[in-house]
Amino acid sequence: MNTLKRIGFALLAPVIAVLIAMLATSIVILASGSDSSAGDFWSVILAKPENRIMVNIINQTSMIYLSAVAAAIGFRMGLFNIGVEGQYTLASYTAATFAGAALLPGAINVFASLVIAMAVGAIWAGIAGILRTTRGVSEVISTIMLNSIAAILVGYLLDQYGEHGGNQVRTKALHASSQVPGWVPFEDRDGAIWTLGLLAVAVGIGFWVLLNKTRFGFDLRATGLSQTAAVASGIKVNRMVLVSMLLSGAVAGLIWMPAYFGSAYTYGTTFQAGLGFTGIAVALLGRNQPVGMIFGAVLFAFLSAQSNSLVFQTDISPSVVQITQGVAVLAVVIAYELVRRYRIRLEQRSVARARTAPAQEVAA
Amino acid sequence: MSAAAADSVSADAVHAPEVRLSGIGKSFPGVIANHDVDVTIRPATVHALIGENGAGKSTLMKILYGVQKPDEGTIEVDGTQHSFRSPTDAIAVGIGMVFQHFMLADNLTALENAVLGAERLHGIGDKARAEFESISSRYGFGLRPDVLVETLGVADRQRLEILKVLYRGAQVIILDEPTAVLVPQEVDALFANLRDLRSHGHSVLFISHKLDEVLAIADDITVMRRGTTVGEADPKTATKRELAELMVGSELPSPETSESTVTDVVQLSLRDLTLTDEAGRDLLSDITLDIHRGEILGIAGVEGNGQAELVETVMGMRRPTAGRIFLGDEDVTTWDTRRLRESGVGYIPEDRHRHGLLLDSPLWENRILGHQTRPPSVKGPWINRSGARKDTRRIVEEYDVRTPGIDTVARALSGGNQQKLIIGREMSGDPVLLIASHPTRGVDVGAQAAIWSHIKRARHDGLAVLLISADLDELIGLSDRIEVILRGRMVGTFDPARVTPQDLGAAMTGGNA
Ligand SMILES: Nc1ncnc2c1ncn2[C@@H]1O[C@H](COP(=O)(O)OP(=O)(O)OP(=O)(O)O)[C@@H](O)[C@H]1O
Ligand SMILES: [Mg+2]
């Protein structure tokens, strides 16, 4: 099969899934009996994004993508790290506190903070890894619990050591010399594309190389495909569990860093929670594939950003796009299976044709 | 006794239908698995299906059992045409199948396994139990309903699988390579069961690569080659040679006799190796043995007597409770699997699906498995894609793996071809020691001869082999020395030049050697 056809098949399933998701959303809007129609909804969502929203979509995509990669590292070897949320919450707070303290100057401060974020994320995920390898505790359970603990812990630490102002509390603001705002493509008021969004590009390339080109990646995939075969091939599964939890947590630690150094400059109400769960959905949508997850991240970022305009132009709640997102994740699983079967049937038919063609000649 | 048997035959006689498959065709991406297949299974007969690896036997059986849909052709049962959408449809007309990989729930009892999923037939109470016991005694299965499946050996598991199918009312029973996992005594017992089934009016369709067995039991023989039926043979007059030649379409290579190549350099040495489970029971007791360079040591035993544990301990997948393992001069007792493999230990696992392959990965990635740290699969920390692909092509060529290409996933290969790939892989990179569990299980006679000569050639170059096999011909033909294992102990040493299969069989089952 030629490359063009292969790409076509690869895109077929996601396209089907998105169409199903759009259909389901339209039905929900119709059934909800709101004054605005499904048509109004889609005309808002599918409108050309304003400049400001365009910037926002790109920035959100980078963070969602980082989160998806974090989840996918675990998924690829059959580990369900549901704890990305807790890992990046704790990592973001710690890194923001460290960066805000300005112990180091300018760029070195940024760099050190990123390392700290990764380390904290890794440690938090590593706890689940150690519980799994030494005590056999399912990482699903432990990471969910670690999510709650992280939220409580950060709340407490912020309250204890943060700067209180009005009824808000936040970490010490980042010194201007360590701010990394980014590139302004339109007007100043439309905002900047965060420089550290490039972290997502680097992590994506790194993930692809790791999976497909390295021995470690091979071991990771082999463990995910068949643990028994992995053991027989000499892979130390416990070590793999631990290392991939650490890696997954380290990537999770980076999730909010583009926003922090790009525009938030402090951890407080500015912190964007929930990206950890979005990442899991996007990893599923993109089948844990480095490229597939780019599309998933763009889709999610696009829908969320566009939905904000719903409030001004319709009486439909922006949270309706969550239905679109959710259905897309479910539908894609089914769509992939259908496309796979269709493809096999096509290939079978071409094999059968190749055989019967000469046979008929003989018969005739 | 014989009068009573005759009575019971007439009392519970079943009348298996005539099953006729005509013009069956089935293609998979890149291969035609079946085309123009015609087979007729006469009522109350044992019908053998033979053919090379990849000839399309399993595919045909799966079609007959409704697991796969044929692209073309018809299935007639007693003259009525059927198209099966699932195994349920096949069962409904009395066709049942036992797969090569058993599908029993270990932690349930025999009765529970039989009833599971067929509760509607006889309920789950006394009636079910009575039905179970009546089937078991009618065909001489000797299965107790309350025994836990995990305590059953392979032969009993297989009988339970057959009972399960009978419980569902099957009159035509399909068995895919039922004898591959059995030692000769168990094969005899299974055949006695099959004869009982036949005399009660059932039909049996089975696949085997062992031609002696086929000649011993079959009423009809159908031969497949390259996806189609190429002929029938009469078991009363046909010889093994003729069958083999029908299968491969050419003459068989005659087995080469070879000189002993045993050296006096010890390659693997086990000293008082003991392994106990969590409950403190001995799985292996005080096993002491040496294998020299250029020597093949065969281990004979009924499956489940510690062979698997022995292999896993030597491979570093289990830690011995006591005793030492030496590879050459080195004490490797605490080494892990990877380090052992890096030192040149090849491993052909007993269960190729669970331990030998990544079923959903392409063949060239499967070439890397177990060799992740050695060329040609890797360069430092990097996967060497082109090196691995090139070497996979070599294996496909040298070991005659029948596949559309090296990008095909392992799952799409026939059982025997998967095995050939594993052998080729484990013989790569000049291993010093080969741990081989049932190396030719499921491969056809031609491929078996080829694999044997590969192993003999490597032995000639100094390879030491620990060979575990249920096939006594293989053990006797290949080994320089045979040890018998029984309940985790070595209970006797035999010289393959002089031992008979009967002697070995007696020793394996605890009779006097
Ligand atoms: N699910 C599948 N997808 C693709 N190809 C398949 C699939 N199943 C079987 N084949 C191909 O069909 C052919 C016949 O396979 P089949 O398993 O029927 O052989 P077989 O006669 O049972 O061989 P063996 O003796 O090795 O078990 C093989 O070339 C195999 O690669
Ligand atoms: Mg087969």
CSV table of C-alpha atoms in Angstrom, one decimal, chain A residues 41-333:
chain,number,residue,atom,x,y,z
A,41,PHE,CA,-23.4,26.3,18.6
A,42,TRP,CA,-21.3,25.1,15.7
A,43,SER,CA,-21.1,28.5,14.1
A,44,VAL,CA,-19.5,29.8,17.2
A,45,ILE,CA,-17.2,26.8,17.7
A,46,LEU,CA,-16.2,26.5,14.1
A,47,ALA,CA,-15.8,30.2,13.5
A,48,LYS,CA,-12.3,31.4,12.7
A,49,PRO,CA,-10.7,32.0,16.0
A,50,GLU,CA,-9.9,35.6,17.0
A,51,ASN,CA,-6.2,36.4,17.3
A,52,ARG,CA,-6.4,36.3,21.1
A,53,ILE,CA,-8.0,32.8,21.0
A,54,MET,CA,-5.5,31.6,18.4
A,55,VAL,CA,-2.7,32.4,20.8
A,56,ASN,CA,-4.5,30.7,23.6
A,57,ILE,CA,-5.1,27.6,21.6
A,58,ILE,CA,-1.4,27.2,20.8
A,59,ASN,CA,-0.5,27.8,24.4
A,60,GLN,CA,-3.0,25.3,25.7
A,61,THR,CA,-2.0,22.7,23.1
A,62,SER,CA,1.5,22.7,24.4
A,63,MET,CA,0.4,22.1,28.0
A,64,ILE,CA,-2.1,19.4,27.1
A,65,TYR,CA,0.4,17.7,24.9
A,66,LEU,CA,2.9,17.5,27.7
A,67,SER,CA,0.3,16.0,29.9
A,68,ALA,CA,-0.7,13.5,27.2
A,69,VAL,CA,2.9,12.4,26.8
A,70,ALA,CA,3.2,12.0,30.6
A,71,ALA,CA,0.2,9.7,30.6
A,72,ALA,CA,1.2,7.8,27.5
A,73,ILE,CA,4.6,6.8,28.9
A,74,GLY,CA,2.8,4.8,31.5
A,75,PHE,CA,0.1,3.6,29.1
A,76,ARG,CA,2.5,2.2,26.6
A,77,MET,CA,3.8,-0.3,29.1
A,78,GLY,CA,0.4,-1.0,30.6
A,79,LEU,CA,0.7,1.3,33.6
A,80,PHE,CA,-2.2,3.5,34.4
A,81,ASN,CA,-0.7,6.6,35.8
A,82,ILE,CA,-3.9,8.5,36.7
A,83,GLY,CA,-1.7,10.7,38.9
A,84,VAL,CA,-0.5,13.2,36.4
A,85,GLU,CA,-2.8,15.7,38.0
A,86,GLY,CA,-1.2,15.4,41.4
A,87,GLN,CA,2.3,15.2,40.0
A,88,TYR,CA,2.1,18.5,38.1
A,89,THR,CA,0.2,20.3,40.9
A,90,LEU,CA,2.9,19.6,43.4
A,91,ALA,CA,5.7,20.1,40.9
A,92,SER,CA,4.2,23.5,39.8
A,93,TYR,CA,3.9,24.7,43.4
A,94,THR,CA,7.4,23.7,44.3
A,95,ALA,CA,9.0,25.1,41.2
A,96,ALA,CA,7.1,28.3,41.5
A,97,THR,CA,8.2,28.7,45.2
A,98,PHE,CA,11.8,28.0,44.2
A,99,ALA,CA,11.7,30.3,41.2
A,100,GLY,CA,10.0,33.1,43.2
A,101,ALA,CA,12.6,33.0,45.9
A,102,ALA,CA,15.1,34.1,43.2
A,103,LEU,CA,18.1,32.2,44.8
A,104,LEU,CA,19.6,32.1,41.3
A,105,PRO,CA,19.8,34.8,38.7
A,106,GLY,CA,17.8,35.0,35.4
A,107,ALA,CA,18.0,32.1,33.0
A,108,ILE,CA,19.8,29.8,35.5
A,109,ASN,CA,16.9,30.2,37.8
A,110,VAL,CA,14.5,29.1,35.0
A,111,PHE,CA,16.6,26.1,34.2
A,112,ALA,CA,17.0,25.1,37.9
A,113,SER,CA,13.3,25.5,38.4
A,114,LEU,CA,12.5,23.2,35.5
A,115,VAL,CA,14.8,20.6,36.9
A,116,ILE,CA,13.1,20.9,40.3
A,117,ALA,CA,9.6,20.6,38.7
A,118,MET,CA,10.7,17.4,36.9
A,119,ALA,CA,12.3,16.0,40.0
A,120,VAL,CA,9.2,16.6,42.2
A,121,GLY,CA,6.9,15.2,39.6
A,122,ALA,CA,9.1,12.1,39.3
A,123,ILE,CA,9.3,11.6,43.0
A,124,TRP,CA,5.5,11.9,43.4
A,125,ALA,CA,5.0,9.3,40.7
A,126,GLY,CA,7.9,7.2,42.0
A,127,ILE,CA,6.0,6.7,45.3
A,128,ALA,CA,3.3,4.9,43.3
A,129,GLY,CA,6.0,3.0,41.4
A,130,ILE,CA,7.6,1.8,44.6
A,131,LEU,CA,4.3,0.9,46.2
A,132,ARG,CA,3.6,-1.2,43.1
A,133,THR,CA,6.9,-2.9,42.8
A,134,THR,CA,7.4,-3.7,46.5
A,135,ARG,CA,3.9,-4.0,47.8
A,136,GLY,CA,1.9,-4.9,44.8
A,137,VAL,CA,-0.4,-1.9,45.2
A,138,SER,CA,-2.2,-1.1,42.0
A,139,GLU,CA,-0.9,2.2,40.6
A,140,VAL,CA,-4.4,3.2,39.7
A,141,ILE,CA,-5.4,3.3,43.3
A,142,SER,CA,-2.2,4.8,44.7
A,143,THR,CA,-2.0,7.6,42.1
A,144,ILE,CA,-5.6,8.6,42.6
A,145,MET,CA,-4.9,8.9,46.4
A,146,LEU,CA,-1.7,10.7,45.7
A,147,ASN,CA,-3.7,13.2,43.6
A,148,SER,CA,-5.8,14.1,46.7
A,149,ILE,CA,-2.8,14.2,48.9
A,150,ALA,CA,-1.0,16.5,46.5
A,151,ALA,CA,-4.0,18.9,46.4
A,152,ILE,CA,-4.3,19.0,50.2
A,153,LEU,CA,-0.5,19.4,50.7
A,154,VAL,CA,-0.2,22.2,48.2
A,155,GLY,CA,-3.2,24.0,49.8
A,156,TYR,CA,-1.7,23.7,53.2
A,157,LEU,CA,1.8,24.8,52.2
A,158,LEU,CA,0.5,27.7,50.2
A,159,ASP,CA,-1.6,28.8,53.1
A,160,GLN,CA,1.4,28.5,55.5
A,161,TYR,CA,4.1,30.0,53.4
A,162,GLY,CA,2.4,31.9,50.6
A,163,GLU,CA,1.8,35.6,50.3
A,164,HIS,CA,-1.6,36.6,51.5
A,165,GLY,CA,-3.3,39.5,49.8
A,166,GLY,CA,-7.0,40.2,50.1
A,167,ASN,CA,-8.7,36.8,50.1
A,168,GLN,CA,-6.0,35.4,47.8
A,169,VAL,CA,-2.9,33.5,48.5
A,170,ARG,CA,0.0,32.9,46.1
A,171,THR,CA,3.7,32.3,45.9
A,172,LYS,CA,6.2,35.1,45.8
A,173,ALA,CA,6.1,36.6,42.3
A,174,LEU,CA,8.8,35.7,39.8
A,175,HIS,CA,11.6,38.3,39.3
A,176,ALA,CA,11.4,40.0,35.9
A,177,SER,CA,14.8,38.7,34.9
A,178,SER,CA,13.5,35.1,35.0
A,179,GLN,CA,10.3,35.7,33.1
A,180,VAL,CA,10.1,34.0,29.7
A,181,PRO,CA,7.1,35.5,28.0
A,182,GLY,CA,7.5,34.6,24.4
A,183,TRP,CA,6.7,35.7,20.9
A,184,VAL,CA,3.8,38.1,20.1
A,185,PRO,CA,2.4,37.2,16.7
A,186,PHE,CA,-0.4,39.7,16.6
A,187,GLU,CA,-1.0,42.8,18.8
A,188,ASP,CA,0.3,43.0,22.3
A,189,ARG,CA,-3.1,42.7,23.8
A,190,ASP,CA,-3.6,39.4,22.0
A,191,GLY,CA,-0.9,37.9,24.2
A,192,ALA,CA,2.2,35.9,23.4
A,193,ILE,CA,3.0,32.3,22.5
A,194,TRP,CA,5.0,31.1,25.4
A,195,THR,CA,8.6,30.2,24.7
A,196,LEU,CA,8.6,27.3,27.0
A,197,GLY,CA,5.8,25.8,24.9
A,198,LEU,CA,8.8,24.5,23.0
A,199,LEU,CA,9.2,22.1,25.8
A,200,ALA,CA,6.3,20.2,24.3
A,201,VAL,CA,8.0,20.0,21.0
A,202,ALA,CA,11.2,18.7,22.6
A,203,VAL,CA,9.3,16.2,24.8
A,204,GLY,CA,7.3,15.0,21.8
A,205,ILE,CA,10.4,14.4,19.7
A,206,GLY,CA,12.1,12.8,22.7
A,207,PHE,CA,9.2,10.5,23.3
A,208,TRP,CA,9.1,9.4,19.7
A,209,VAL,CA,12.8,8.7,19.6
A,210,LEU,CA,12.7,6.9,22.9
A,211,LEU,CA,9.9,4.6,21.8
A,212,ASN,CA,11.0,3.8,18.3
A,213,LYS,CA,14.7,4.1,18.3
A,214,THR,CA,16.0,3.0,21.7
A,215,ARG,CA,16.5,-0.2,23.5
A,216,PHE,CA,14.7,1.3,26.5
A,217,GLY,CA,11.7,2.1,24.4
A,218,PHE,CA,11.7,-1.4,23.0
A,219,ASP,CA,11.7,-2.8,26.5
A,220,LEU,CA,8.9,-0.4,27.5
A,221,ARG,CA,6.7,-1.4,24.6
A,222,ALA,CA,7.5,-5.1,25.0
A,223,THR,CA,6.5,-5.0,28.6
A,224,GLY,CA,3.2,-3.3,27.7
A,225,LEU,CA,2.5,-5.9,25.0
A,226,SER,CA,3.3,-9.0,27.0
A,227,GLN,CA,4.7,-9.0,30.4
A,228,THR,CA,5.5,-12.8,30.3
A,229,ALA,CA,7.4,-12.5,27.1
A,230,ALA,CA,9.2,-9.4,28.5
A,231,VAL,CA,10.4,-11.4,31.5
A,232,ALA,CA,11.6,-14.3,29.4
A,233,SER,CA,13.5,-11.9,27.2
A,234,GLY,CA,15.4,-10.6,30.2
A,235,ILE,CA,13.5,-7.4,30.9
A,236,LYS,CA,13.4,-6.6,34.6
A,237,VAL,CA,9.8,-5.6,34.8
A,238,ASN,CA,9.9,-4.1,38.3
A,239,ARG,CA,12.7,-1.8,37.2
A,240,MET,CA,10.8,-0.8,34.1
A,241,VAL,CA,7.8,0.0,36.2
A,242,LEU,CA,9.8,2.3,38.4
A,243,VAL,CA,11.7,4.0,35.6
A,244,SER,CA,8.7,4.6,33.5
A,245,MET,CA,6.8,6.0,36.5
A,246,LEU,CA,9.7,8.3,37.2
A,247,LEU,CA,9.8,9.4,33.5
A,248,SER,CA,6.1,9.9,33.4
A,249,GLY,CA,6.2,12.0,36.5
A,250,ALA,CA,9.1,14.1,35.3
A,251,VAL,CA,7.3,15.0,32.1
A,252,ALA,CA,4.2,15.7,34.2
A,253,GLY,CA,6.2,18.1,36.3
A,254,LEU,CA,6.7,20.3,33.2
A,255,ILE,CA,3.1,20.7,32.2
A,256,TRP,CA,2.4,24.1,33.7
A,257,MET,CA,5.9,25.5,33.4
A,258,PRO,CA,5.2,27.3,30.0
A,259,ALA,CA,2.3,29.2,31.7
A,260,TYR,CA,4.2,30.0,34.8
A,261,PHE,CA,7.3,31.5,33.2
A,262,GLY,CA,5.2,32.8,30.3
A,263,SER,CA,2.5,34.8,32.0
A,264,ALA,CA,1.4,33.6,35.4
A,265,TYR,CA,4.7,34.4,37.3
A,266,THR,CA,3.1,33.1,40.5
A,267,TYR,CA,1.3,30.0,41.7
A,268,GLY,CA,-2.1,31.0,43.1
A,269,THR,CA,-5.5,31.5,41.4
A,270,THR,CA,-3.5,31.6,38.2
A,271,PHE,CA,-2.8,27.9,38.4
A,272,GLN,CA,-4.7,25.9,35.8
A,273,ALA,CA,-5.9,22.7,37.3
A,274,GLY,CA,-7.4,19.7,35.5
A,275,LEU,CA,-4.8,19.4,32.7
A,276,GLY,CA,-3.7,16.0,34.1
A,277,PHE,CA,-7.1,14.5,33.3
A,278,THR,CA,-7.3,16.2,29.9
A,279,GLY,CA,-3.9,14.6,29.1
A,280,ILE,CA,-5.3,11.1,29.8
A,281,ALA,CA,-8.2,11.7,27.4
A,282,VAL,CA,-5.9,13.1,24.8
A,283,ALA,CA,-3.5,10.1,25.2
A,284,LEU,CA,-6.4,7.8,24.5
A,285,LEU,CA,-7.6,9.8,21.6
A,286,GLY,CA,-4.1,9.8,20.1
A,287,ARG,CA,-3.6,6.1,20.9
A,288,ASN,CA,-0.5,7.0,22.9
A,289,GLN,CA,1.3,7.8,19.6
A,290,PRO,CA,3.5,10.8,19.6
A,291,VAL,CA,2.0,12.2,16.4
A,292,GLY,CA,-1.6,11.1,17.1
A,293,MET,CA,-1.5,13.0,20.4
A,294,ILE,CA,-0.6,16.2,18.7
A,295,PHE,CA,-4.0,16.1,16.9
A,296,GLY,CA,-5.8,15.2,20.1
A,297,ALA,CA,-4.2,18.1,21.9
A,298,VAL,CA,-5.0,20.6,19.2
A,299,LEU,CA,-8.6,19.4,19.1
A,300,PHE,CA,-9.1,19.7,22.9
A,301,ALA,CA,-7.4,23.1,23.1
A,302,PHE,CA,-9.4,24.3,20.1
A,303,LEU,CA,-12.8,23.2,21.5
A,304,SER,CA,-12.1,24.6,25.0
A,305,ALA,CA,-10.8,27.9,23.7
A,306,GLN,CA,-13.6,28.4,21.2
A,307,SER,CA,-16.3,27.4,23.8
A,308,ASN,CA,-15.6,30.5,25.8
A,309,SER,CA,-17.3,32.6,23.2
A,310,LEU,CA,-20.5,30.6,23.7
A,311,VAL,CA,-21.4,32.7,26.7
A,312,PHE,CA,-21.6,35.9,24.7
A,313,GLN,CA,-23.4,34.6,21.6
A,314,THR,CA,-25.7,31.8,22.7
A,315,ASP,CA,-27.3,30.5,25.9
A,316,ILE,CA,-25.5,27.2,25.6
A,317,SER,CA,-23.0,26.4,28.4
A,318,PRO,CA,-19.4,26.2,27.4
A,319,SER,CA,-19.2,22.9,29.2
A,320,VAL,CA,-21.1,21.3,26.4
A,321,VAL,CA,-17.8,20.9,24.6
A,322,GLN,CA,-16.8,18.4,27.2
A,323,ILE,CA,-19.4,16.2,25.8
A,324,THR,CA,-17.9,16.6,22.4
A,325,GLN,CA,-14.5,15.8,23.8
A,326,GLY,CA,-15.7,12.8,25.8
A,327,VAL,CA,-17.6,11.3,22.9
A,328,ALA,CA,-14.6,11.8,20.6
A,329,VAL,CA,-12.4,9.7,23.0
A,330,LEU,CA,-15.0,6.9,23.1
A,331,ALA,CA,-15.8,7.0,19.4
A,332,VAL,CA,-12.2,6.9,18.4
A,333,VAL,CA,-11.6,3.5,20.1
